[in-house]
PDB file of C-alpha atoms in Angstrom:
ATOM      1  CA  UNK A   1     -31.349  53.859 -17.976  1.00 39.00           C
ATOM      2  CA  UNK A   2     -30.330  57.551 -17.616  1.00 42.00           C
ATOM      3  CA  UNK A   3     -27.357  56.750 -15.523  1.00 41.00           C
ATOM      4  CA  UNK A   4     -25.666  54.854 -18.403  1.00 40.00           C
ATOM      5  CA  UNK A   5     -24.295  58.734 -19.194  1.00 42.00           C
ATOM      6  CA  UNK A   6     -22.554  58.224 -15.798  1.00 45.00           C
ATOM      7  CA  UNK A   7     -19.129  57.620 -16.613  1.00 44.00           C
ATOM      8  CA  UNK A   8     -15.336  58.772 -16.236  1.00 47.00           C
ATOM      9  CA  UNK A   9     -14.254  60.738 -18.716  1.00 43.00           C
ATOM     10  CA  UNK A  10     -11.359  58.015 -19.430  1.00 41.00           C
ATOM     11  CA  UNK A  11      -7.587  59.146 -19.652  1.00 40.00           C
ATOM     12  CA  UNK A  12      -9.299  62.741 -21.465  1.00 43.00           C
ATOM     13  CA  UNK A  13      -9.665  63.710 -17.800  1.00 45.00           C
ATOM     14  CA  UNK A  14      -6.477  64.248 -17.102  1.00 47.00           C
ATOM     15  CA  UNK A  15      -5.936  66.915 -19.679  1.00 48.00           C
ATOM     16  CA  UNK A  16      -7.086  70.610 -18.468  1.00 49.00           C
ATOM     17  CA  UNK A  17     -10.647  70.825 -18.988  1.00 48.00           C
ATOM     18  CA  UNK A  18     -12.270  74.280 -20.724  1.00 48.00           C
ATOM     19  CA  UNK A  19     -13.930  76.335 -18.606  1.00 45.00           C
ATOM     20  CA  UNK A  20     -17.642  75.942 -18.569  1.00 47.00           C
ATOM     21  CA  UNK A  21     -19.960  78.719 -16.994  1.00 44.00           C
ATOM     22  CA  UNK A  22     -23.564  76.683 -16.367  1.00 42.00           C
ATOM     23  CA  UNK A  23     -25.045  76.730 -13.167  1.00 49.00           C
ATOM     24  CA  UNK A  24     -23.456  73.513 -10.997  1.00 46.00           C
ATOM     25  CA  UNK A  25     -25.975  73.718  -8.535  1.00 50.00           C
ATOM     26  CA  UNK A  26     -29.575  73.730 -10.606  1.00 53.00           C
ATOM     27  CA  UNK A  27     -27.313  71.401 -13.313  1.00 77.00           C
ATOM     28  CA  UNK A  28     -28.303  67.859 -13.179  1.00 89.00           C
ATOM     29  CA  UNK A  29     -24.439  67.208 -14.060  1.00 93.00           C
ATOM     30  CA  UNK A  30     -22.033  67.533 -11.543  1.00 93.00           C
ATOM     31  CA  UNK A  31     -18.070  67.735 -12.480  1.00 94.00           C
ATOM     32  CA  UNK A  32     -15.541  66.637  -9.820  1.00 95.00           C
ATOM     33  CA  UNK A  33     -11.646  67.031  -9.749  1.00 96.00           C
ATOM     34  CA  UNK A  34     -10.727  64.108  -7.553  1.00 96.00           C
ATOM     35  CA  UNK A  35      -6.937  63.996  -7.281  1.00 95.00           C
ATOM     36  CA  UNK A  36      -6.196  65.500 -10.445  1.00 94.00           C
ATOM     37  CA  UNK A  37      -8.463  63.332 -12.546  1.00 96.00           C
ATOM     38  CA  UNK A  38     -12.067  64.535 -13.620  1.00 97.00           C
ATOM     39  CA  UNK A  39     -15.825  62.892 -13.171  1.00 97.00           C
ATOM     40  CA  UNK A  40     -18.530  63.399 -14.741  1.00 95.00           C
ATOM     41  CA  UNK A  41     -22.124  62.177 -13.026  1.00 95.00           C
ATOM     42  CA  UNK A  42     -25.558  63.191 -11.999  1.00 95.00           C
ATOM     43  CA  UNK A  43     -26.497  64.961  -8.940  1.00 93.00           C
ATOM     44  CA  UNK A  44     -28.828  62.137  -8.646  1.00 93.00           C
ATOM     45  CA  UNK A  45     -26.126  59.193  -7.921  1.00 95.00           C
ATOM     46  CA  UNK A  46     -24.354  61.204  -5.532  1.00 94.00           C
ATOM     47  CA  UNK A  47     -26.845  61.945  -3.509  1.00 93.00           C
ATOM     48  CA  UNK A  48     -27.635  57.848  -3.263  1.00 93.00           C
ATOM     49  CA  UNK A  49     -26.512  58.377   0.605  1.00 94.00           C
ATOM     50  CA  UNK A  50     -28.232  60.780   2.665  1.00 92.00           C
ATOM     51  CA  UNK A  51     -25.447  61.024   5.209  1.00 92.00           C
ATOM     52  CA  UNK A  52     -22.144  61.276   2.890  1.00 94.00           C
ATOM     53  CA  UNK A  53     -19.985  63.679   2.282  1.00 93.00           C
ATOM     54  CA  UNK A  54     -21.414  63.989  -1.476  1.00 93.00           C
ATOM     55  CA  UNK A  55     -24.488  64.605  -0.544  1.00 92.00           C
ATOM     56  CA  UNK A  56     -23.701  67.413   1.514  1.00 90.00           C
ATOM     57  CA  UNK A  57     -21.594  68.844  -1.540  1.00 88.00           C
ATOM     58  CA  UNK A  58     -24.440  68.703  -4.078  1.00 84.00           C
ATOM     59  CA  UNK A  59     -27.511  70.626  -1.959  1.00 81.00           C
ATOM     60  CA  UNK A  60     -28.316  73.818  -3.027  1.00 72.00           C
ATOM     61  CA  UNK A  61     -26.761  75.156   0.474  1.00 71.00           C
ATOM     62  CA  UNK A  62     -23.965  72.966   1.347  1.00 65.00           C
ATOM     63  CA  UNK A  63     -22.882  72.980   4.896  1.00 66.00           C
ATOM     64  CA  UNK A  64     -19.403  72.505   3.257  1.00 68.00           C
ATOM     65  CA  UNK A  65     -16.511  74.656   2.040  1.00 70.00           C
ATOM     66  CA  UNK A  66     -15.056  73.137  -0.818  1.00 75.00           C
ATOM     67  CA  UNK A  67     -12.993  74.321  -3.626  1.00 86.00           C
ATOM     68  CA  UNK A  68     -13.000  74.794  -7.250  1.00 90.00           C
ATOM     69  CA  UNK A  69     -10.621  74.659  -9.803  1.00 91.00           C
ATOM     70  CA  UNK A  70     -10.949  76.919 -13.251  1.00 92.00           C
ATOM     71  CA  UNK A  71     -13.335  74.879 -15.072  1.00 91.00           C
ATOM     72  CA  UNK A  72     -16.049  75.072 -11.859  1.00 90.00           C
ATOM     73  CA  UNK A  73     -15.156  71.671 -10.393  1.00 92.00           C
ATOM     74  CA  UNK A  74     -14.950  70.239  -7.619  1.00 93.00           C
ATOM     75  CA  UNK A  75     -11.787  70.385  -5.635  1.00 94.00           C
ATOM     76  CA  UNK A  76     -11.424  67.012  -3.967  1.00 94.00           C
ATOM     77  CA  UNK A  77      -7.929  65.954  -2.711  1.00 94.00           C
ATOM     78  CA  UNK A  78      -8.625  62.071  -2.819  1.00 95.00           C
ATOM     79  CA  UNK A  79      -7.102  58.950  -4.589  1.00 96.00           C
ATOM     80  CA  UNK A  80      -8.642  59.100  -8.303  1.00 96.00           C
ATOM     81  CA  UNK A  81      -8.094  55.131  -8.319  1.00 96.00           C
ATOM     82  CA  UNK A  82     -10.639  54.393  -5.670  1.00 96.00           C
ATOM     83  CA  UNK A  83     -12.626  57.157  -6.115  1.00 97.00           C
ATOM     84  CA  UNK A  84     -13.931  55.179  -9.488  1.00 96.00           C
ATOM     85  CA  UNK A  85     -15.580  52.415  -7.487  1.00 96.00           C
ATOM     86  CA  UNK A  86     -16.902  54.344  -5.094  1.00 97.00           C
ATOM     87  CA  UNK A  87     -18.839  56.163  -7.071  1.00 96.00           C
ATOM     88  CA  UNK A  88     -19.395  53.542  -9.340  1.00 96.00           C
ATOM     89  CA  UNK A  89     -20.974  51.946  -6.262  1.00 96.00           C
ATOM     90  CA  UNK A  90     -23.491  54.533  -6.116  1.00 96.00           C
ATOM     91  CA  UNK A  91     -24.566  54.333  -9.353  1.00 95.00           C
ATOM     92  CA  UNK A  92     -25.573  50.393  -8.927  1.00 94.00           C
ATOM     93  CA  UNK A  93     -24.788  48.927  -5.426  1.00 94.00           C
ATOM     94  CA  UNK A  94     -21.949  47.154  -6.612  1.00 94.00           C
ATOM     95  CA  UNK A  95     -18.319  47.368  -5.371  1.00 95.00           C
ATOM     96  CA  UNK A  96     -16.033  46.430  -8.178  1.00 94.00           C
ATOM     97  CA  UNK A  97     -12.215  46.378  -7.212  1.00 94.00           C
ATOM     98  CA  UNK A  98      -9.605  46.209 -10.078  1.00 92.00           C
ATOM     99  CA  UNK A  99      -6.905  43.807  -9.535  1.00 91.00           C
ATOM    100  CA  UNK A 100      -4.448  46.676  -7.993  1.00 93.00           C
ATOM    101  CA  UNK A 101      -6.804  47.539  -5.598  1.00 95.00           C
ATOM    102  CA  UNK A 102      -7.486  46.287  -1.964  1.00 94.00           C
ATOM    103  CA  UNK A 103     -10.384  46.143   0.099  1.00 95.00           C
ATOM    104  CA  UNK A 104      -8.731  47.894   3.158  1.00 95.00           C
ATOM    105  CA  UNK A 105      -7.645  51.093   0.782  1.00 95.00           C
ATOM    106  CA  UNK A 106     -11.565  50.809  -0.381  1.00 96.00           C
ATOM    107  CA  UNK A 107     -12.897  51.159   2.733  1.00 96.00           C
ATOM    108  CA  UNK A 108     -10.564  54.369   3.644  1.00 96.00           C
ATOM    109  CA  UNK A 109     -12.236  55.617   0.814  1.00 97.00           C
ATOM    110  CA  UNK A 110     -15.564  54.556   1.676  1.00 96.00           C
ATOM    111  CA  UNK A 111     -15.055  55.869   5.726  1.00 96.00           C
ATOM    112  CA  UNK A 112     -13.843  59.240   4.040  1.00 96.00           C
ATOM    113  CA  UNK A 113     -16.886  59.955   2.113  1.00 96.00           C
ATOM    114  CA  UNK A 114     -18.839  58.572   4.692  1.00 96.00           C
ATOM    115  CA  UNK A 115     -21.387  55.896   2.457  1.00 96.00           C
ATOM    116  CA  UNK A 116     -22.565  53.473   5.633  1.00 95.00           C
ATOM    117  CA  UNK A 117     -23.793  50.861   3.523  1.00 95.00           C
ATOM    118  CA  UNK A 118     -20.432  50.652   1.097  1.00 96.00           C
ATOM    119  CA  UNK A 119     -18.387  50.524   4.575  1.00 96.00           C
ATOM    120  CA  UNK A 120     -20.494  48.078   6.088  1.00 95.00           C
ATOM    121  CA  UNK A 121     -20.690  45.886   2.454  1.00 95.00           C
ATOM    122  CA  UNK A 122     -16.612  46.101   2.816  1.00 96.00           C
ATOM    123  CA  UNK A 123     -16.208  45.012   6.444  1.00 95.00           C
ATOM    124  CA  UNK A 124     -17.943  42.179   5.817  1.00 94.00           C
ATOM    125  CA  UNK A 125     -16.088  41.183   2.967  1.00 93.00           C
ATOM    126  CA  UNK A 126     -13.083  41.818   5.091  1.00 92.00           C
ATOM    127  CA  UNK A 127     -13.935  39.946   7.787  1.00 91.00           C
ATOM    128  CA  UNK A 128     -14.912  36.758   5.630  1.00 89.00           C
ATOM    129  CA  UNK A 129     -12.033  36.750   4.333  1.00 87.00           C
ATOM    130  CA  UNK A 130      -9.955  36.853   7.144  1.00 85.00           C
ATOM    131  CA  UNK A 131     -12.270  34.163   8.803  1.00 82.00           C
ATOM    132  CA  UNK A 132     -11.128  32.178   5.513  1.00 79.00           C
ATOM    133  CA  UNK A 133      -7.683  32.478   6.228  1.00 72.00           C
ATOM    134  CA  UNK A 134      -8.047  32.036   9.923  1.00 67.00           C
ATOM    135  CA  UNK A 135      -9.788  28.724   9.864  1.00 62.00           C
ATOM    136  CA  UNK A 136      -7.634  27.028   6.777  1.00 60.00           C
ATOM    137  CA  UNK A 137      -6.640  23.857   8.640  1.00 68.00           C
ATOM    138  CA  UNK A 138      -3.041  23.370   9.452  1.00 70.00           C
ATOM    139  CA  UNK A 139      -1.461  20.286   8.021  1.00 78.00           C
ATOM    140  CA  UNK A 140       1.518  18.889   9.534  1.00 77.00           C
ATOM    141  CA  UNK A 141       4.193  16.388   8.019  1.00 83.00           C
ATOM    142  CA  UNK A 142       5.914  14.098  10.929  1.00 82.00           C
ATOM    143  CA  UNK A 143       8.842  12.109  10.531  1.00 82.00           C
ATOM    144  CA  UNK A 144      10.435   9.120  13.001  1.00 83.00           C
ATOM    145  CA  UNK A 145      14.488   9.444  12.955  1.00 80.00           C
ATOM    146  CA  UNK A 146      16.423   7.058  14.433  1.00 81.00           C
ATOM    147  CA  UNK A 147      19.963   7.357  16.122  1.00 79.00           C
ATOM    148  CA  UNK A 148      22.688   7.013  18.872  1.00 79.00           C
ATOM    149  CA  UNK A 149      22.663   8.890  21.700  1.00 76.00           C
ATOM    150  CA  UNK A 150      25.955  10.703  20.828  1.00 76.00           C
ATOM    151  CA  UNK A 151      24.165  11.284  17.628  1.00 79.00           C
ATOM    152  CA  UNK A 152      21.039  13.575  19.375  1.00 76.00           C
ATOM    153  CA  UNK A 153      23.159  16.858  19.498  1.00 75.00           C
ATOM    154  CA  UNK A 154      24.186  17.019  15.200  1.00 76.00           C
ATOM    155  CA  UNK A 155      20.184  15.762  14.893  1.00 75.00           C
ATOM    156  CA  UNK A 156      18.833  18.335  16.756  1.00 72.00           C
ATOM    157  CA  UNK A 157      21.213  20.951  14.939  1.00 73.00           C
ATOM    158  CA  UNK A 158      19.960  20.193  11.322  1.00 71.00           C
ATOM    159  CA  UNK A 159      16.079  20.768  13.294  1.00 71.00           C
ATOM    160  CA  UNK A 160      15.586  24.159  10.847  1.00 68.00           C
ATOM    161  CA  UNK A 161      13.195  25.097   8.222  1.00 71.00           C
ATOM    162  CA  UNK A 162      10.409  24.957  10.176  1.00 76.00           C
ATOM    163  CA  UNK A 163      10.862  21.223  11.913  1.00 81.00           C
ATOM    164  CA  UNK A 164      10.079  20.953  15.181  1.00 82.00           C
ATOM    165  CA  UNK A 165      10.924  18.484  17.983  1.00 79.00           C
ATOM    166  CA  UNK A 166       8.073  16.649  19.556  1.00 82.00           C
ATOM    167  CA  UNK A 167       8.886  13.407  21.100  1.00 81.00           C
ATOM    168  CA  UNK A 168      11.717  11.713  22.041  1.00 81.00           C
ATOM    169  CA  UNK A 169      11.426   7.693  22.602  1.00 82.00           C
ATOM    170  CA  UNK A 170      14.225   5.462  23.738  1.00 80.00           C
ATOM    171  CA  UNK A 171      14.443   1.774  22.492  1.00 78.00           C
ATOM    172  CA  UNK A 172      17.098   0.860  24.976  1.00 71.00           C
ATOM    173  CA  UNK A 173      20.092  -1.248  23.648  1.00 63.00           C
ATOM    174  CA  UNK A 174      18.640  -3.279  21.962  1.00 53.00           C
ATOM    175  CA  UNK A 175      21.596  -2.587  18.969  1.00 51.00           C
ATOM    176  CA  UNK A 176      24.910  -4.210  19.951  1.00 53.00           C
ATOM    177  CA  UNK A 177      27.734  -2.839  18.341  1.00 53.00           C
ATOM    178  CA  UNK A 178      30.784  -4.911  18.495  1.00 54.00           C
ATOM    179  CA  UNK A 179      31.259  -5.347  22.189  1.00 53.00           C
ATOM    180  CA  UNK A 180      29.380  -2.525  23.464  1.00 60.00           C
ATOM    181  CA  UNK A 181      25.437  -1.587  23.857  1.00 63.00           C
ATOM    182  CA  UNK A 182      24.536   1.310  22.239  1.00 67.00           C
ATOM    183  CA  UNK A 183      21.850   3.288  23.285  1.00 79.00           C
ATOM    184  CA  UNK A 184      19.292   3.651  20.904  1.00 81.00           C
ATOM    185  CA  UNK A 185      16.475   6.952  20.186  1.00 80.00           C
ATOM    186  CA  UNK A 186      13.256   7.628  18.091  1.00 83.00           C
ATOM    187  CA  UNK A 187      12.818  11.289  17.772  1.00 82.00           C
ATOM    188  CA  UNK A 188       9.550  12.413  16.417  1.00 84.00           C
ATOM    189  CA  UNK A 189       9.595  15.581  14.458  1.00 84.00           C
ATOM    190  CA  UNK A 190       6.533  17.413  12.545  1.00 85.00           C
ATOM    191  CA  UNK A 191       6.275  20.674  10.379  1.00 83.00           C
ATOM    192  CA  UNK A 192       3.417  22.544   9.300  1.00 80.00           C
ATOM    193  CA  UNK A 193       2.920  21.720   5.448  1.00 75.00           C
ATOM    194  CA  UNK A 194       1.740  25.160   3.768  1.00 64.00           C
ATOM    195  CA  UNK A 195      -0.344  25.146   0.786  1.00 56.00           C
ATOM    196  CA  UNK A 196       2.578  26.260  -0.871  1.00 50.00           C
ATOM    197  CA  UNK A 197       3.709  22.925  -0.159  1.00 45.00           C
ATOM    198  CA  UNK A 198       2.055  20.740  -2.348  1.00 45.00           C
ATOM    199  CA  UNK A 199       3.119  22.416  -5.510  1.00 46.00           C
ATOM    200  CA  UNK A 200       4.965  20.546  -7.805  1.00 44.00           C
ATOM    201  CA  UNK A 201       7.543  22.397  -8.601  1.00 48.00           C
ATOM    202  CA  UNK A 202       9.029  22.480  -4.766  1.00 47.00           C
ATOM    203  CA  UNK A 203      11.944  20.859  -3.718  1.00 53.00           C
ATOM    204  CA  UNK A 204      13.054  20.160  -0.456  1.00 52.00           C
ATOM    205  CA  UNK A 205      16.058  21.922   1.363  1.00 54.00           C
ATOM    206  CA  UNK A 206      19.336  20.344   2.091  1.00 60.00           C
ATOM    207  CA  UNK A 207      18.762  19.526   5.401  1.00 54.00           C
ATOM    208  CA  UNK A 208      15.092  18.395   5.272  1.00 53.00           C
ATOM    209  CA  UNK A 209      17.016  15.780   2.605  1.00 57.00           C
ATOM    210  CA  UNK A 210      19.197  15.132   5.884  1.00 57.00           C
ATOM    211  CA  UNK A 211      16.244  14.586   8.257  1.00 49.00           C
ATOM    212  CA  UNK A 212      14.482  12.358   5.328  1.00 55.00           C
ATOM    213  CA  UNK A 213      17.539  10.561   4.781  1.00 59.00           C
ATOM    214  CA  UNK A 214      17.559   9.411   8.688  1.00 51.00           C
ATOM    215  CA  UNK A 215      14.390   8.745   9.004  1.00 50.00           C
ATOM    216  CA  UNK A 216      14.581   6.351   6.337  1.00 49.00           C
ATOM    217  CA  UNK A 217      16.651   3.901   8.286  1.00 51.00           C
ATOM    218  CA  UNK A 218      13.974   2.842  10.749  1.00 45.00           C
TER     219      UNK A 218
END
């Protein structure tokens, strides 16, 4: 319950802060100027990882050089956008991206300040969702044209937005035409049908109209 005072300062932060002269290091509180925009949190929550960079800022003898500005904050040249969750990851093991952020720009974040468990809660989110997209099937659409054998070369030169050529079956001459034989093809062609695909409000190109209109004389 004492962390519910652990909050960002909302757009307030932005504005020049007054200059305060407690003691930062025997202060519960600890005021950060990430990129411009201030934080406001215990020395408790940022000390959640042993190992991370915050840590290491809030003993009593850091190991680390770092800045302040005017009001006694700390100087910490970092995206203010991601720094939110992050710390708001400390303060209850959740990681809570807005809309506008990604995962991979998270996990910069999360590698910079070095928090193991937030990089290794990220990765794994990463990675299922790359197995996700990996393993979508692949539907495919196939379609049986008919046509003369002076007719292959125009056929194969409409083959475009994404149709491919995968069989080609001859039916002899079996078609007379007037006093000649004509010999006759069945050309299998497929694409890969996309999600995207099924939405209703897609319309076919010109020439798939071409290669449906062929295939509908079989």
């Amino acid at each position: 319950m004492a962390e519910s005072h652990d909050e960002i300062s909302g757009h307030d932060c932005r504005r020049p802060a007054p200059v305060q002269t407690f003691n930062h290091r025997s202060s519960k509180w600890v005021r950060l100027n990430v990129g411009g925009t201030y934080f406001l949190t215990t020395r408790q929550t940022l000390c959640r990882d042993p190992k991370s960079f915050l840590f290491r800022l809030c003993q009593s003898e850091p190991d680390l050089d770092s800045d302040k500005d005017e009001s006694g904050a700390y100087l910490i040249d970092r995206d203010p956008m991601y720094f939110g969750p992050v710390l708001n990851y400390l303060r209850h093991g959740k990681l809570v991206l807005n809309k506008n952020l990604t995962e991979e720009g998270a996990l910069e974040e999360a590698e910079f300040y070095n928090i193991t468990s937030l990089i290794k809660l990220i990765k794994e989110k990463i990675s299922e969702k790359e197995a996700k997209t990996t393993h979508s099937p692949v539907k495919h659409v196939y379609r049986v044209l008919q046509c003369q054998e002076e007719e292959l070369t125009q056929m194969v030169s409409t083959m475009s937005d994404g149709w491919k050529f995968e069989q080609l079956v001859s039916i002899g001459s079996s078609y007379n035409y007037g006093s000649e034989d004509q010999a006759e093809f069945l050309c299998v062609v497929s694409k890969e049908l996309h999600n995207q695909s099924y939405s209703s409000n897609s319309q076919p190109s010109e020439k798939a109209k071409i290669l449906q209109e062929r295939g509908s004389r079989i």
